[in-house]
Amino acid sequence: MSDFYRVRRLPPYVFEQVNRLKAQARNAGADIIDLGMGNPDLPAPKHVIDKLVETAGKPRTDRYSASKGIAGLRRAQAAYYARRFNVKLNPDTQVIATLGSKEGFANMAQAITAPGDVVLVPNPSYPIHAFGFLMAGGVIRSVPAEPTPDYFVALERAIIHSIPKPIAVVVCFPSNPTAMVASLDFYRDLVAFAKKHDIFVLSDLAYSEVYFDNNPPPSMLEVPGAMDVTVEFTSMSKTFSMAGWRMGFAVGNERLLAALGRVKSYLDYGAFTPIQVAAAAALNGPEDCINEMRAIYRKRRDVMVESFAQAGWAIPAPTATMFAWAPIPDKFKSLGSLEFSKLLVEKAHVAVAPGIGFGEHGDEFVRLAIVENEQRIRQAARNLRKFFDNADTLHNVVPMKATA
């Protein structure tokens, strides 16, 4: 398999090593508290499920659908952007429904990337942001993940020293994995930068509705002129706990979306029509379920920060996303994030995502997902405290090896 061109460009999936250890431990009877994958444990809203059930089996709904999404769903997404961000979108030319934001991102990379094209990607960042372009034959140049003035210094340096000139820059705020949030002023500066250097911006806004401080994260498309250079990706996965439904959107620049639409027309016929109808019902429906989701994650966040601190692990409180980006405790920092993550599975029965999986600049951190209930999070903290208390007496803290 290593002879295949695209496979050669993909390193072994870091998270799979932790997943194998987790599976081994569970097979041996261990109760593993899984804070690794950002897989929502909350149910999808009842009115959305009811719409799915109502629609499934009706005449014509079992047929092929539309690769860019049915008209009603695209109109619902345009209405959401108008309501939430005061951004006007043409649902026919500026909205495409995708099979989750991950698929949309990967196929956008396929649509716009020629072999050797350079793309600026934050490090650490969600893996598809880099590997979508690598699979398409592109070249990745890492830039910082923090929305600070230094970010633009790094961007200018990357533009000067990249041959050929980069075609696009990727941003992700609220950030997976760091949970940082960007301001509208940051986006204004980024739009100006993109126009100055004639490059596109691909913005991942999957966590737009998972925030905790009554300060809703902005859309980059709120900036005047952003539509000229930007495509933004959103997802139903976290907002409505519909991760397995695989429903997301790409919106913004018509030229880029036309390219994405062309590629998708060759690859898929869109999601199952009843899922699209139910997704439209979610976007057009009441927001009580979104507010309840935020309240649950906020409480879990508070419980995690408090109980982990009592266990001896200080975790910065995220203001958005369903993740905490946690620095590895000093006594374990030399292990690196992968070995530390393995150690937690073996010794504390807690699974986390190693920061190295999001880029080499994440190796001093692990990502914690608040996808377990409060009782389980407190149990994780008790397990961690017991492990930390005993760690000084451990002669060998190197974790066990996973078997294939």
Short mmCIF file of C-alpha atoms in Angstrom, two decimals, residues 328-337 339-340 343-344 363 384 387-392 394 397:
data_model
loop_
_atom_site.label_atom_id
_atom_site.label_comp_id
_atom_site.label_asym_id
_atom_site.label_seq_id
_atom_site.Cartn_x
_atom_site.Cartn_y
_atom_site.Cartn_z
CA ILE A 328 0.80 18.12 29.91
CA PRO A 329 1.77 18.21 33.62
CA ASP A 330 5.43 19.09 34.05
CA LYS A 331 6.50 15.71 35.43
CA PHE A 332 5.23 13.99 32.26
CA LYS A 333 6.10 16.62 29.66
CA SER A 334 9.26 14.83 28.54
CA LEU A 335 7.15 11.85 27.42
CA GLY A 336 5.40 13.84 24.72
CA SER A 337 1.67 13.82 24.11
CA GLU A 339 3.15 8.46 25.28
CA PHE A 340 1.38 10.52 27.95
CA LEU A 343 -0.10 6.24 29.94
CA LEU A 344 -3.46 7.76 30.92
CA ASP A 363 3.02 17.94 21.36
CA LEU A 384 -6.21 10.98 37.58
CA PHE A 387 -2.49 8.08 39.23
CA PHE A 388 -0.72 11.39 39.90
CA ASP A 389 -0.32 10.54 43.60
CA ASN A 390 1.29 7.20 42.72
CA ALA A 391 3.34 8.43 39.77
CA ASP A 392 6.29 9.49 41.93
CA LEU A 394 6.42 4.34 39.65
CA VAL A 397 5.93 5.07 33.55
#
